């Protein structure tokens, strides 16, 4: 029997992405602190946090494969998370306006056996470059007033109203939304979790 697939995230965007694949899974949000010592690069940071989230949930599961994920936006080496308030959202968007920035999303898979012992783990990340249009103050304040930016890294949502401000992306679209589905697929294949059941050819 294949292990239960568990999403260690309360993000509605990640659950929607996973649901779009048509595979059964349960949701068990992780409750871990997102502070990381030192000065990790954006790619290192999202891998560390994705692994922390997956491991925190895996320790409470039996015969499960747990998915952890984390996303950050980086501009000129500066890492931007979710805005803490309206003023912070405005500040972030003013910095991103007219600039190409990078979106990093880490994915961690942690497999636990029937006794709750971690058997295997796999951690990867993907980067997508995003070009944001120039925005004036009125546009930014209007967008922040929609509340869409408030729970998103980089203070915008590519899958929502924020798509108005994005001129182009270079890389994986779902990576910017919250979790790269092509990367997740490759990782699940590596962990021997089948997503595609081949149909028999007719005789």
Coordinates of C-alpha atoms in Angstrom, one line a residue, residues 8-177:
X8 CA 2.3 20.2 5.4
X9 CA 0.8 23.6 4.5
X10 CA -2.3 25.6 5.1
X11 CA -1.7 27.6 1.9
X12 CA -4.9 27.5 -0.3
X13 CA -2.8 28.0 -3.4
X14 CA -0.6 25.0 -2.7
X15 CA -3.6 22.8 -1.9
X16 CA -5.3 24.0 -5.2
X17 CA -2.2 23.1 -7.2
X18 CA -1.9 19.7 -5.6
X19 CA -5.6 19.1 -6.1
X20 CA -5.3 19.9 -9.8
X21 CA -3.2 16.7 -10.2
X22 CA -6.1 14.5 -9.2
X23 CA -4.3 12.6 -6.6
X24 CA -5.7 12.1 -3.0
X25 CA -4.0 13.9 -0.2
X26 CA -4.7 15.2 3.3
X27 CA -3.7 18.6 4.7
X28 CA -1.8 19.0 8.0
X29 CA -0.4 22.6 8.3
X30 CA 3.0 22.8 10.0
X31 CA 3.5 25.1 12.9
X32 CA 7.2 25.9 12.8
X33 CA 9.2 29.0 13.4
X34 CA 10.5 30.4 10.1
X35 CA 13.7 32.0 11.5
X36 CA 16.9 30.5 10.2
X37 CA 20.3 31.4 11.6
X38 CA 23.1 32.8 9.5
X39 CA 22.6 34.3 6.1
X40 CA 21.5 31.5 3.7
X41 CA 21.0 32.2 0.1
X42 CA 17.4 32.3 -1.1
X43 CA 17.7 28.8 -2.5
X44 CA 19.2 27.5 0.7
X45 CA 16.5 29.3 2.8
X46 CA 13.5 27.8 1.0
X47 CA 15.0 24.3 1.2
X48 CA 15.7 24.7 4.9
X49 CA 12.2 25.9 5.7
X50 CA 10.5 23.4 3.4
X51 CA 12.4 20.6 5.2
X52 CA 11.5 22.0 8.7
X53 CA 7.8 22.1 7.8
X54 CA 7.8 18.6 6.3
X55 CA 9.7 17.0 9.2
X56 CA 7.5 18.7 11.8
X57 CA 4.4 17.1 10.4
X58 CA 6.1 13.8 9.5
X59 CA 6.9 13.1 13.1
X60 CA 3.2 12.9 13.9
X61 CA 2.4 10.5 10.9
X62 CA 2.6 6.8 10.1
X63 CA 3.1 5.4 6.7
X64 CA 3.1 8.8 5.0
X65 CA 4.9 10.9 2.5
X66 CA 4.8 14.5 3.6
X67 CA 5.3 17.5 1.3
X68 CA 6.7 20.7 2.8
X69 CA 7.2 23.9 0.8
X70 CA 8.3 27.5 1.2
X71 CA 8.5 30.5 -1.1
X72 CA 10.5 33.7 -1.0
X73 CA 11.1 36.6 -3.4
X74 CA 14.6 38.0 -3.9
X75 CA 15.6 41.3 -5.4
X76 CA 19.3 42.3 -5.6
X77 CA 20.1 39.6 -3.0
X78 CA 17.5 40.9 -0.5
X79 CA 15.0 38.3 0.5
X80 CA 11.4 39.5 0.9
X81 CA 8.8 37.4 2.6
X82 CA 5.1 38.2 3.3
X83 CA 4.3 41.8 4.3
X84 CA 3.6 42.4 8.0
X85 CA 1.2 45.3 7.4
X86 CA -0.1 47.6 4.7
X87 CA 2.9 49.9 4.9
X88 CA 5.3 47.0 4.4
X89 CA 3.3 45.7 1.4
X90 CA 3.6 49.2 -0.2
X91 CA 7.3 49.3 0.5
X92 CA 7.9 45.9 -1.1
X93 CA 5.8 46.7 -4.2
X94 CA 7.6 50.0 -4.6
X95 CA 10.9 48.2 -4.6
X96 CA 9.7 45.5 -7.1
X97 CA 8.0 47.9 -9.5
X98 CA 9.9 48.2 -12.8
X99 CA 12.3 45.4 -11.7
X100 CA 13.1 41.8 -12.6
X101 CA 13.1 39.7 -9.4
X102 CA 13.5 36.1 -8.6
X103 CA 11.0 33.8 -6.9
X104 CA 12.4 30.7 -5.1
X105 CA 10.2 27.9 -3.9
X106 CA 11.6 24.9 -2.0
X107 CA 10.0 21.5 -1.8
X108 CA 10.8 18.8 0.7
X109 CA 9.5 15.2 0.7
X110 CA 9.8 13.2 3.9
X111 CA 8.7 9.6 4.1
X112 CA 7.9 7.9 7.4
X113 CA 7.2 4.2 7.9
X114 CA 4.5 2.4 9.9
X115 CA 6.4 3.1 13.1
X116 CA 6.7 6.9 12.4
X117 CA 10.4 6.6 11.6
X118 CA 11.8 8.7 8.8
X119 CA 13.0 6.5 6.0
X120 CA 13.9 8.9 3.3
X121 CA 13.9 12.6 2.6
X122 CA 14.4 14.7 -0.6
X123 CA 14.8 18.5 -0.8
X124 CA 15.0 20.6 -3.9
X125 CA 14.2 24.2 -5.1
X126 CA 13.4 26.0 -8.3
X127 CA 13.8 29.6 -9.3
X128 CA 11.7 31.7 -11.7
X129 CA 12.4 35.2 -12.8
X130 CA 9.5 37.7 -12.9
X131 CA 9.4 41.1 -14.5
X132 CA 7.1 43.6 -12.8
X133 CA 5.7 46.6 -14.5
X134 CA 6.3 50.2 -13.3
X135 CA 3.6 51.0 -10.8
X136 CA 2.6 54.4 -9.4
X137 CA 1.7 55.0 -5.8
X138 CA -2.1 55.1 -6.5
X139 CA -1.9 51.7 -8.2
X140 CA 0.1 50.2 -5.4
X141 CA -2.3 51.5 -2.7
X142 CA -5.3 50.3 -4.6
X143 CA -3.8 46.8 -4.9
X144 CA -2.9 46.7 -1.3
X145 CA -6.5 47.7 -0.4
X146 CA -7.7 44.6 -2.2
X147 CA -5.9 42.6 0.6
X148 CA -4.5 40.1 -2.0
X149 CA -0.9 41.0 -1.2
X150 CA -1.1 40.4 2.5
X151 CA -0.4 36.7 2.7
X152 CA 2.0 36.4 -0.2
X153 CA 5.7 36.5 -0.5
X154 CA 6.7 39.6 -2.4
X155 CA 3.2 41.1 -1.7
X156 CA 1.6 40.0 -5.0
X157 CA -0.3 37.0 -6.4
X158 CA 0.5 36.0 -10.0
X159 CA -2.6 33.9 -10.1
X160 CA -4.9 36.8 -9.1
X161 CA -5.1 40.6 -9.5
X162 CA -1.3 40.7 -9.3
X163 CA -1.1 39.3 -12.8
X164 CA -2.0 42.9 -14.0
X165 CA 1.5 44.0 -12.9
X166 CA 3.6 41.2 -14.4
X167 CA 5.0 41.7 -17.9
X168 CA 6.7 38.4 -18.2
X169 CA 8.1 35.4 -16.4
X170 CA 11.1 33.2 -17.2
X171 CA 10.7 29.7 -15.8
X172 CA 8.0 27.7 -14.1
X173 CA 4.6 29.4 -13.6
X174 CA 3.4 27.2 -10.7
X175 CA 6.7 27.9 -8.9
X176 CA 5.6 31.5 -8.6
X177 CA 2.0 30.5 -7.5

